[in-house]
Amino acid sequence: MNHQPTNLALLDRLRSTDVAARVGAVDAPDILAEFIASGVRFVSSAAHMERRHDDAVRELIACIRPTGDAEPILNEGGIYFGCWLESTGTINAELLSRFIPSVAAATFAGFATHQRDDGVFPYKLTATGPVFSQIQTVTPLARSVWTHYCLNGRDKVWLARLYAAMARNDAWLAQWRDTRGTGAVEAFCTFDTGHDLSARFWHVPDSPFNNDPKAFHPDNPLLPFIAPDLTANVACQRLYLARMAKELGESGDVWLDKAEASTAALFTQCFDAEDGFFYDRDRHGRHVRVQSDVLLRVLACEIGDDAFFAKALERYLLNTSKFFAKYPFTSLALDDPRFDPAFDYNSWCGPSNFLSLIRAPHAFEAHHRHVELSWVLQPVLSALFKSTRFAQTINPFTGAEGFTEVYSPSILCLLDFVERLCGIQPRPDGAVWFTGLTPQQIEHRDVAHETGYARTVDGQDFELINTSSHIAAYRDGAPLFSAPHGVRIITDRTGQITGLVGMSASTVTGELTTAEGNYSFAIGPNEQLDLKGQELVRVRDPALVAPTY
């Protein structure tokens, strides 16, 4: 095969990179060794990008420590001492599964270990023990567990333990968080959703009555709320419990029926068809008309079809009057008079939060909106590369880092977004994505950056070089394929090409060069071509939702 010319100096530097030397001294060298075993290495024509990637690895390891048990687990970081179910124990650990899987497995299992006898999960694990004073739930644990299981050896004993624990927690929620008999899930306080200081919960207490997750304050004039994000979480959770049941030799039909019932309750109770938005419903039956990132949370739970998601993109997520700030996504709609951009404290009333950002790919990728997601990855990576701290929030207008530091969601955001934008990403369906984009210069004069990324998959060493004109991939040191910039090449875990996706807002034309032959193509945004025999066959039409105003 005749590879496209590549940046050989960058390739040589990628191959000679000593991750341990670049990261420096850490408190847990065995955990660093596990990260190194993933084969992940990153180089760039821009030194500050490499430096921040190294910082992310070092500070990620600083977030891993024993927390009530002897085995180290992931901690939230910053001022948050412990492991939270809404974040650390779900989406954070899910991303960690691609880099340090043993710690991710222990983090997930910690919630089963400390589950209360009545079935409820602790909302956080701390050095002094589990805490149960609220449910604080956002990302579906079952999906995160399933993703880890598919990526890391499919340990059925481990899966069965988590499955049983999640089934008990599901039963607890059905018993105690549906006081109005709607089939949805109710919020008893602000902290149940982690939406601290959000206008969504003004005049609602932060914690449940007497700090009991079974009780809401009887004198509150608004509670309980029928909560769209909690209800969507349970709907998605049940879909993945159905997959687990089938994997473990049981029928998943009961879980599928329950998921369908949860979804029906979500739309009946919380969806406003005229607004195209999900709202809480208060005790008087009124929608709480605060447009917050609850929409993104619901969509990240795989609610709605492709057409539904496209409308949400156009009307809200990519609307610069709503959530699509220069550095998205704001936690409250920009045109809401209650919007407050203050980002120097823990707030969900305006600033962009990194937890929203790392949850977002689930929403976009479920509907094949890869190009639109890249418009989120680019400015956020730009902000992270120029930052000096891994904060919880960023200023939606300037990208300046906000509250706290050494915060695992923003650390993992950098590692995850680099891999999605210009790296090599193993997928739970057995695919591997080689993405041919490069970080853009968001501010001031344009600069054409180039990157190199490496990862080990099933003992094979893969490398990817991205320039402004083309991409080139290698397997165990030998050329694997090359293609024009602006496409994502999909392979199986051996590196066998199965297809490609258009990753540019414009049509990309050129040639995919492989050892088996060369394939000319033209591919539009989000279009997918599968390699069948000796030809590329369209399996998904091009489609694009442009930003709105």
Coordinates of C-alpha atoms in Angstrom, one line a residue:
M1 CA 0.0 0.0 0.0
N2 CA 1.1 3.6 -0.6
H3 CA 0.5 5.6 2.5
Q4 CA -0.2 9.3 2.3
P5 CA 2.9 11.2 3.4
T6 CA 2.7 11.8 7.1
N7 CA 4.5 13.7 9.9
L8 CA 7.3 11.2 10.5
A9 CA 8.9 13.4 13.2
L10 CA 5.7 13.3 15.1
L11 CA 5.3 9.6 14.6
D12 CA 8.9 9.0 15.8
R13 CA 8.2 11.1 18.9
L14 CA 5.0 9.2 19.6
R15 CA 6.9 5.9 19.5
S16 CA 9.6 7.2 21.8
T17 CA 7.3 8.8 24.3
D18 CA 8.0 7.7 27.9
V19 CA 4.7 8.3 29.7
A20 CA 6.1 7.6 33.1
A21 CA 8.9 10.2 32.6
R22 CA 6.4 12.8 31.2
V23 CA 3.9 12.3 34.0
G24 CA 6.5 12.3 36.7
A25 CA 6.3 11.1 40.3
V26 CA 2.9 9.9 41.6
D27 CA 1.7 8.5 44.9
A28 CA 0.4 5.3 43.2
P29 CA 3.0 4.0 40.7
D30 CA 1.0 0.7 40.3
I31 CA -2.0 2.7 39.0
L32 CA 0.2 4.7 36.7
A33 CA 1.6 1.4 35.4
E34 CA -2.0 0.2 34.6
F35 CA -2.6 3.5 32.7
I36 CA 0.6 2.9 30.7
A37 CA -0.5 -0.7 29.9
S38 CA -3.5 0.8 28.0
G39 CA -0.9 2.0 25.5
V40 CA -2.4 5.5 25.5
R41 CA 0.2 8.1 24.4
F42 CA -0.5 11.6 23.1
V43 CA 1.8 14.0 21.2
S44 CA 1.1 17.2 19.5
S45 CA 2.8 20.0 17.5
A46 CA 1.6 22.2 20.3
A47 CA 3.6 21.7 23.5
H48 CA 0.9 23.1 25.8
M49 CA -1.5 20.3 24.6
E50 CA 0.9 17.6 25.5
R51 CA 1.6 19.3 28.9
R52 CA -2.1 19.4 29.8
H53 CA -2.6 15.8 28.8
D54 CA 0.3 14.8 31.1
D55 CA -1.2 16.9 33.8
A56 CA -4.5 15.1 33.4
V57 CA -2.9 11.7 33.8
R58 CA -1.0 12.8 36.9
E59 CA -4.0 14.5 38.6
L60 CA -6.3 11.6 37.7
I61 CA -4.1 9.3 39.7
A62 CA -4.2 11.7 42.5
C63 CA -8.0 11.3 42.6
I64 CA -7.7 7.5 43.1
R65 CA -7.4 6.4 46.7
P66 CA -9.1 4.0 49.3
T67 CA -12.4 5.4 50.4
G68 CA -13.8 3.5 53.4
D69 CA -12.4 0.2 52.0
A70 CA -8.9 -1.0 51.5
E71 CA -9.2 -1.1 47.7
P72 CA -8.6 2.3 45.9
I73 CA -11.5 3.8 44.0
L74 CA -12.0 6.9 42.0
N75 CA -12.9 10.0 44.0
E76 CA -14.7 13.1 42.7
G77 CA -11.7 15.3 43.5
G78 CA -11.4 19.0 44.3
I79 CA -13.4 19.9 47.5
Y80 CA -15.5 16.7 47.0
F81 CA -14.0 14.1 49.3
G82 CA -15.6 10.8 48.3
C83 CA -17.3 9.0 45.4
W84 CA -20.7 10.2 44.3
L85 CA -23.3 7.9 42.6
E86 CA -24.4 10.7 40.2
S87 CA -21.0 11.2 38.7
T88 CA -17.9 9.5 40.2
G89 CA -19.6 6.1 40.4
T90 CA -21.2 6.3 36.9
I91 CA -20.1 8.5 34.1
N92 CA -16.6 9.2 35.6
A93 CA -15.9 5.6 36.2
E94 CA -17.3 4.7 32.8
L95 CA -14.7 6.9 31.1
L96 CA -12.0 5.6 33.5
S97 CA -12.8 2.1 32.2
R98 CA -10.9 2.8 29.0
F99 CA -7.7 3.9 30.9
I100 CA -7.6 2.2 34.3
P101 CA -10.2 -0.5 34.3
S102 CA -9.4 -2.2 37.6
V103 CA -10.1 1.0 39.5
A104 CA -13.3 1.6 37.5
A105 CA -14.5 -2.0 38.4
A106 CA -13.8 -1.4 42.1
T107 CA -15.6 2.0 41.9
F108 CA -18.8 0.5 40.5
A109 CA -18.7 -2.4 42.9
G110 CA -18.4 -0.1 45.9
F111 CA -22.0 0.9 45.6
A112 CA -23.1 -2.8 45.7
T113 CA -20.9 -3.4 48.7
H114 CA -22.4 -0.6 50.7
Q115 CA -26.0 -0.9 49.5
R116 CA -28.5 -0.6 52.4
D117 CA -30.5 -3.7 53.4
D118 CA -33.7 -2.1 52.1
G119 CA -32.1 -1.8 48.6
V120 CA -31.2 1.9 48.3
F121 CA -27.7 2.8 47.1
P122 CA -25.7 5.3 49.1
Y123 CA -25.5 8.6 47.2
K124 CA -21.8 8.8 48.1
L125 CA -19.0 6.7 49.5
T126 CA -16.7 8.5 52.0
A127 CA -13.7 7.6 54.1
T128 CA -16.0 7.4 57.1
G129 CA -18.6 5.2 55.4
P130 CA -21.6 5.3 53.0
V131 CA -24.1 8.2 53.1
F132 CA -27.8 7.8 52.4
S133 CA -29.4 11.2 52.9
Q134 CA -30.5 11.6 49.3
I135 CA -30.5 9.6 46.1
Q136 CA -28.5 12.0 43.9
T137 CA -28.9 10.2 40.6
V138 CA -28.1 11.4 37.0
T139 CA -26.2 9.0 34.7
P140 CA -27.7 5.5 34.5
L141 CA -25.4 3.2 36.5
A142 CA -26.5 0.1 34.5
R143 CA -25.3 1.6 31.2
S144 CA -21.9 2.5 32.7
V145 CA -21.6 -1.0 34.2
W146 CA -22.6 -2.5 30.8
T147 CA -20.0 -0.4 29.0
H148 CA -17.3 -1.4 31.4
Y149 CA -18.3 -5.1 31.1
C150 CA -18.2 -5.0 27.3
L151 CA -14.8 -3.3 27.2
N152 CA -13.0 -5.3 29.8
G153 CA -13.3 -9.0 29.4
R154 CA -17.1 -9.7 30.2
D155 CA -16.7 -11.0 33.7
K156 CA -20.2 -12.5 34.4
V157 CA -19.6 -13.0 38.1
W158 CA -18.9 -9.3 38.5
L159 CA -21.9 -8.4 36.2
A160 CA -24.3 -10.7 38.1
R161 CA -23.4 -9.0 41.4
L162 CA -24.0 -5.5 40.0
Y163 CA -27.2 -6.6 38.3
A164 CA -28.7 -8.0 41.5
A165 CA -27.8 -4.8 43.4
M166 CA -29.3 -2.5 40.7
A167 CA -32.5 -4.6 40.6
R168 CA -32.9 -4.0 44.4
N169 CA -32.3 -0.3 44.0
D170 CA -34.9 -0.2 41.2
A171 CA -37.5 -1.8 43.5
W172 CA -36.7 0.7 46.3
L173 CA -37.2 3.7 43.9
A174 CA -40.5 2.2 42.7
Q175 CA -41.7 1.8 46.3
W176 CA -40.5 5.1 47.8
R177 CA -40.2 7.7 45.0
D178 CA -43.6 7.5 43.3
T179 CA -45.9 8.8 46.0
R180 CA -48.4 10.1 43.5
G181 CA -48.7 6.8 41.6
T182 CA -47.7 8.1 38.2
G183 CA -45.1 5.6 37.3
A184 CA -42.5 8.3 37.2
V185 CA -39.7 9.1 39.8
E186 CA -40.0 12.0 42.2
A187 CA -37.4 14.4 43.5
F188 CA -37.7 15.3 47.2
C189 CA -35.0 17.9 47.3
T190 CA -32.4 19.8 45.2
F191 CA -29.6 17.3 46.0
D192 CA -31.6 14.4 44.6
T193 CA -30.5 15.6 41.1
G194 CA -27.2 17.3 42.0
H195 CA -28.6 20.6 40.6
D196 CA -27.1 22.7 43.4
L197 CA -28.3 26.4 43.3
S198 CA -30.3 25.8 40.1
A199 CA -33.4 28.1 39.7
R200 CA -35.2 24.8 39.0
F201 CA -35.2 24.2 42.7
W202 CA -35.7 27.7 44.1
H203 CA -37.9 27.4 47.3
V204 CA -37.2 23.7 47.6
P205 CA -34.9 22.4 50.4
D206 CA -31.4 21.1 49.5
S207 CA -31.9 17.8 51.5
P208 CA -34.9 15.5 52.2
F209 CA -36.9 15.9 55.4
N210 CA -34.8 14.8 58.3
N211 CA -32.2 13.7 55.8
D212 CA -34.3 10.6 55.1
P213 CA -34.3 9.7 51.4
K214 CA -37.9 8.3 51.9
A215 CA -39.3 11.7 53.0
F216 CA -40.0 15.2 51.6
H217 CA -40.8 18.1 53.8
P218 CA -44.5 18.0 54.5
D219 CA -44.8 21.8 54.8
N220 CA -43.1 22.6 51.5
P221 CA -45.7 24.1 49.1
L222 CA -44.2 22.6 46.0
L223 CA -42.9 19.1 46.7
P224 CA -42.7 16.4 45.6
F225 CA -41.5 17.1 42.0
I226 CA -42.1 14.5 39.3
A227 CA -38.6 14.8 37.9
P228 CA -37.8 14.2 34.2
D229 CA -34.1 13.4 34.7
L230 CA -34.8 10.9 37.5
T231 CA -37.6 9.3 35.4
A232 CA -35.5 9.1 32.3
N233 CA -32.6 7.6 34.3
V234 CA -34.8 4.8 35.5
A235 CA -36.2 4.2 31.9
C236 CA -32.6 3.9 30.5
Q237 CA -31.5 1.9 33.5
R238 CA -34.2 -0.7 32.9
L239 CA -33.2 -1.0 29.2
Y240 CA -29.7 -2.0 30.2
L241 CA -30.9 -4.2 33.0
A242 CA -32.8 -6.1 30.3
R243 CA -29.5 -6.5 28.4
M244 CA -27.8 -7.8 31.5
A245 CA -30.7 -10.2 32.2
K246 CA -30.3 -11.7 28.8
E247 CA -26.5 -11.9 29.1
L248 CA -26.9 -13.8 32.4
G249 CA -29.4 -16.3 30.9
E250 CA -32.6 -14.7 32.0
S251 CA -35.4 -13.0 30.1
G252 CA -35.2 -9.3 29.8
D253 CA -38.8 -8.8 28.9
V254 CA -40.0 -7.7 32.3
W255 CA -37.3 -5.0 32.3
L256 CA -38.3 -3.9 28.8
D257 CA -41.9 -3.6 29.8
K258 CA -40.9 -1.5 32.9
A259 CA -38.7 0.7 30.7
E260 CA -41.6 1.3 28.3
A261 CA -43.8 2.3 31.3
S262 CA -41.2 4.7 32.6
T263 CA -40.8 6.4 29.3
A264 CA -44.6 6.7 28.9
A265 CA -44.8 8.3 32.4
L266 CA -42.0 10.7 31.5
F267 CA -43.8 12.0 28.4
T268 CA -47.2 12.1 30.2
Q269 CA -46.0 13.9 33.2
C270 CA -43.0 16.0 32.2
F271 CA -43.1 16.8 28.4
D272 CA -44.5 20.0 27.1
A273 CA -45.2 19.4 23.4
E274 CA -45.5 23.1 22.5
D275 CA -42.1 23.9 24.1
G276 CA -40.5 20.6 23.1
F277 CA -39.0 20.5 26.6
F278 CA -39.1 18.4 29.7
Y279 CA -40.1 20.1 33.0
D280 CA -40.6 19.0 36.6
R281 CA -44.3 18.8 37.7
D282 CA -45.0 20.2 41.2
R283 CA -47.5 18.9 43.7
H284 CA -50.2 21.1 42.2
G285 CA -49.8 19.5 38.8
R286 CA -48.0 22.6 37.3
H287 CA -44.9 22.4 35.1
V288 CA -41.9 24.1 36.7
R289 CA -41.0 26.2 33.6
V290 CA -37.3 26.5 34.1
Q291 CA -35.2 25.4 31.1
S292 CA -32.1 23.8 32.5
D293 CA -29.7 21.1 31.4
V294 CA -32.4 18.6 32.5
L295 CA -33.1 18.4 28.7
L296 CA -29.5 17.2 28.0
R297 CA -29.8 14.7 30.9
V298 CA -33.0 13.2 29.5
L299 CA -31.6 13.0 26.0
A300 CA -28.4 11.4 27.3
C301 CA -30.7 8.6 28.7
E302 CA -31.5 7.7 25.1
I303 CA -35.0 9.1 25.2
G304 CA -36.6 9.9 21.8
D305 CA -35.8 9.0 18.2
D306 CA -33.5 10.6 15.7
A307 CA -36.1 13.2 14.6
F308 CA -36.9 14.1 18.2
F309 CA -33.2 14.7 18.9
A310 CA -32.7 16.7 15.8
K311 CA -35.5 19.1 16.9
A312 CA -33.9 19.4 20.3
L313 CA -30.6 20.3 18.7
E314 CA -32.1 23.0 16.5
R315 CA -34.4 24.5 19.2
Y316 CA -32.2 24.2 22.3
L317 CA -28.8 22.4 22.4
L318 CA -27.3 24.2 19.4
N319 CA -29.2 27.4 19.9
T320 CA -27.0 30.3 21.0
S321 CA -29.9 31.9 22.9
K322 CA -30.5 28.7 24.9
F323 CA -27.5 26.4 25.8
F324 CA -25.0 26.8 23.0
A325 CA -22.7 29.4 24.5
K326 CA -19.2 29.9 23.1
Y327 CA -18.1 27.3 25.6
P328 CA -21.2 25.0 25.9
F329 CA -23.4 23.8 27.5
T330 CA -24.8 26.3 30.0
S331 CA -26.7 24.8 32.9
L332 CA -29.6 27.2 32.5
A333 CA -31.0 28.7 29.3
L334 CA -29.1 31.8 28.4
D335 CA -32.4 33.7 27.7
D336 CA -33.8 32.9 31.1
P337 CA -33.8 36.0 33.3
R338 CA -32.6 33.8 36.2
F339 CA -29.4 32.8 34.3
D340 CA -26.3 33.6 36.3
P341 CA -23.0 33.0 34.6
A342 CA -21.0 33.1 37.9
F343 CA -18.6 30.3 37.7
D344 CA -16.4 30.7 40.8
Y345 CA -18.6 28.5 43.0
N346 CA -20.6 25.3 42.7
S347 CA -23.6 26.5 40.6
W348 CA -26.0 24.9 38.2
C349 CA -27.8 28.2 37.5
G350 CA -25.8 29.3 34.5
P351 CA -22.1 28.2 34.1
S352 CA -21.1 25.3 31.9
N353 CA -20.3 22.3 34.1
F354 CA -17.9 19.5 33.1
L355 CA -20.3 16.9 34.3
S356 CA -22.8 18.0 31.6
L357 CA -20.0 17.9 29.0
I358 CA -18.9 14.3 29.7
R359 CA -22.5 13.1 29.8
A360 CA -23.2 14.8 26.4
P361 CA -21.6 12.2 24.0
H362 CA -24.2 9.6 25.0
A363 CA -27.0 11.9 23.7
F364 CA -25.2 12.9 20.4
E365 CA -23.7 9.5 19.5
A366 CA -27.0 7.6 20.1
H367 CA -28.4 9.6 17.2
H368 CA -25.2 9.6 15.0
R369 CA -24.6 13.4 15.4
H370 CA -20.9 13.1 15.4
V371 CA -20.1 16.3 13.6
E372 CA -22.4 18.4 15.8
L373 CA -20.7 16.9 18.9
S374 CA -17.3 18.0 17.5
W375 CA -18.5 21.6 17.8
V376 CA -18.7 20.9 21.6
L377 CA -15.4 19.1 21.8
Q378 CA -13.4 21.8 20.1
P379 CA -14.1 24.8 22.3
V380 CA -14.0 22.8 25.5
L381 CA -10.6 21.2 24.6
S382 CA -9.4 24.7 23.7
A383 CA -10.4 25.9 27.2
L384 CA -8.9 22.9 28.9
F385 CA -5.6 23.2 27.0
K386 CA -5.1 26.8 28.1
S387 CA -6.3 26.2 31.7
T388 CA -4.1 26.0 34.7
R389 CA -6.5 24.0 36.9
F390 CA -9.0 21.1 36.3
A391 CA -12.1 22.9 37.6
Q392 CA -15.8 22.0 37.9
T393 CA -17.1 24.9 35.9
I394 CA -16.0 27.1 33.0
N395 CA -17.2 30.6 32.1
P396 CA -19.5 30.0 29.1
F397 CA -18.4 33.2 27.5
T398 CA -14.6 33.1 27.9
G399 CA -13.7 29.5 28.8
A400 CA -11.9 30.6 31.9
E401 CA -11.7 27.8 34.5
G402 CA -14.0 28.2 37.5
F403 CA -14.6 26.5 40.8
T404 CA -12.2 24.1 42.6
E405 CA -9.3 22.0 41.1
V406 CA -8.0 18.4 40.6
Y407 CA -11.6 17.6 39.7
S408 CA -12.0 14.2 38.1
P409 CA -14.8 15.0 35.7
S410 CA -12.8 17.8 34.0
I411 CA -9.6 15.6 34.1
L412 CA -11.5 12.8 32.4
C413 CA -13.1 15.3 30.0
L414 CA -9.8 16.2 28.6
L415 CA -8.7 12.5 28.2
D416 CA -12.0 11.5 26.7
F417 CA -12.4 14.4 24.3
V418 CA -8.9 14.0 23.0
E419 CA -9.6 10.4 22.2
R420 CA -13.0 11.1 20.6
L421 CA -11.6 14.0 18.5
C422 CA -8.2 12.8 17.3
G423 CA -7.5 9.5 19.0
I424 CA -8.2 5.8 19.0
Q425 CA -11.3 4.8 21.0
P426 CA -12.4 1.2 21.8
R427 CA -16.2 1.0 21.8
P428 CA -18.5 -1.3 23.8
D429 CA -19.9 -2.8 20.6
G430 CA -16.5 -4.2 19.7
A431 CA -15.6 -1.4 17.2
V432 CA -12.6 0.8 17.4
W433 CA -12.8 4.5 16.2
F434 CA -9.9 6.2 14.6
T435 CA -11.0 9.8 14.3
G436 CA -9.3 12.1 11.8
L437 CA -9.8 15.6 13.3
T438 CA -7.3 17.9 15.0
P439 CA -7.8 20.4 17.8
Q440 CA -8.7 23.8 16.4
Q441 CA -7.3 27.2 17.4
I442 CA -10.5 28.7 18.8
E443 CA -9.0 32.1 19.7
H444 CA -7.0 34.7 17.8
R445 CA -4.9 33.6 14.7
D446 CA -5.6 30.2 13.1
V447 CA -2.9 27.6 13.7
A448 CA -2.9 24.1 12.0
H449 CA -2.2 21.7 14.8
E450 CA -1.1 18.1 14.3
T451 CA -1.4 15.2 16.7
G452 CA -0.3 11.6 17.3
Y453 CA -2.2 9.1 19.5
A454 CA -1.5 5.5 20.4
R455 CA -3.5 2.8 22.2
T456 CA -3.1 -0.9 22.8
V457 CA -6.2 -3.1 22.0
D458 CA -6.0 -6.9 22.7
G459 CA -2.2 -6.8 22.7
Q460 CA -1.9 -4.9 19.4
D461 CA -0.3 -1.5 19.3
F462 CA -2.2 1.0 17.2
E463 CA -1.0 4.5 16.3
L464 CA -2.7 7.4 14.6
I465 CA -1.2 10.6 13.1
N466 CA -3.5 13.5 12.3
T467 CA -2.5 16.4 10.2
S468 CA -4.6 19.2 8.6
S469 CA -4.8 17.2 5.3
H470 CA -4.8 13.5 6.1
I471 CA -4.7 10.7 8.7
A472 CA -2.4 7.7 8.8
A473 CA -2.8 4.7 11.1
Y474 CA -0.4 1.9 12.0
R475 CA -0.7 -1.5 13.6
D476 CA 2.3 -3.0 15.4
G477 CA 4.5 -0.5 13.6
A478 CA 3.3 -1.3 10.1
P479 CA 1.0 0.9 8.0
L480 CA -2.7 0.1 8.5
F481 CA -4.5 2.7 6.5
S482 CA -4.5 6.3 5.4
A483 CA -7.3 8.7 4.5
P484 CA -8.2 12.4 4.1
H485 CA -8.6 14.6 7.1
G486 CA -12.2 14.9 8.3
V487 CA -13.3 11.2 8.5
R488 CA -13.6 8.6 11.2
I489 CA -12.4 5.1 10.3
I490 CA -14.2 2.3 12.0
T491 CA -12.5 -1.0 12.6
D492 CA -13.0 -4.2 14.6
R493 CA -10.6 -4.8 17.5
T494 CA -8.1 -6.4 15.2
G495 CA -7.9 -3.3 13.0
Q496 CA -10.0 -4.7 10.2
I497 CA -11.8 -1.8 8.5
T498 CA -15.6 -2.0 8.6
G499 CA -16.6 1.5 7.6
L500 CA -16.1 5.2 7.8
V501 CA -18.1 8.3 9.0
G502 CA -18.0 11.8 7.7
M503 CA -16.8 14.1 10.5
S504 CA -16.8 17.4 8.7
A505 CA -19.6 19.9 8.0
S506 CA -18.5 19.8 4.4
T507 CA -18.3 16.8 2.0
V508 CA -14.9 15.0 2.2
T509 CA -13.6 13.4 -0.9
G510 CA -10.5 11.3 -1.4
E511 CA -9.1 7.8 -1.1
L512 CA -9.0 5.3 1.7
T513 CA -5.7 3.4 1.3
T514 CA -5.3 0.0 2.8
A515 CA -3.2 -3.1 2.3
E516 CA -6.2 -4.8 0.7
G517 CA -6.8 -2.0 -1.8
N518 CA -7.7 1.6 -2.3
Y519 CA -11.2 3.0 -2.1
S520 CA -12.3 6.3 -3.5
F521 CA -15.2 8.0 -1.8
A522 CA -17.1 11.2 -1.1
I523 CA -18.8 11.4 2.3
G524 CA -21.1 14.0 3.8
P525 CA -21.5 15.1 7.4
N526 CA -22.5 12.2 9.7
E527 CA -22.8 10.0 6.6
Q528 CA -21.7 6.4 7.1
L529 CA -20.2 4.1 4.5
D530 CA -19.6 0.5 5.3
L531 CA -16.9 -1.6 3.6
K532 CA -18.7 -4.6 2.1
G533 CA -16.6 -6.8 -0.1
Q534 CA -14.6 -4.4 -2.3
E535 CA -16.9 -1.4 -2.2
L536 CA -18.0 1.2 0.2
V537 CA -21.8 1.2 0.6
R538 CA -23.9 4.0 2.1
V539 CA -25.7 2.8 5.3
R540 CA -26.6 6.2 6.7
D541 CA -27.5 9.3 4.7
P542 CA -25.7 12.7 5.3
A543 CA -27.5 15.0 7.8
L544 CA -26.5 18.1 9.7
V545 CA -28.2 20.5 12.1
A546 CA -26.5 23.9 12.0
P547 CA -26.3 26.1 15.0
T548 CA -29.3 28.4 15.5
Y549 CA -29.9 31.8 17.0

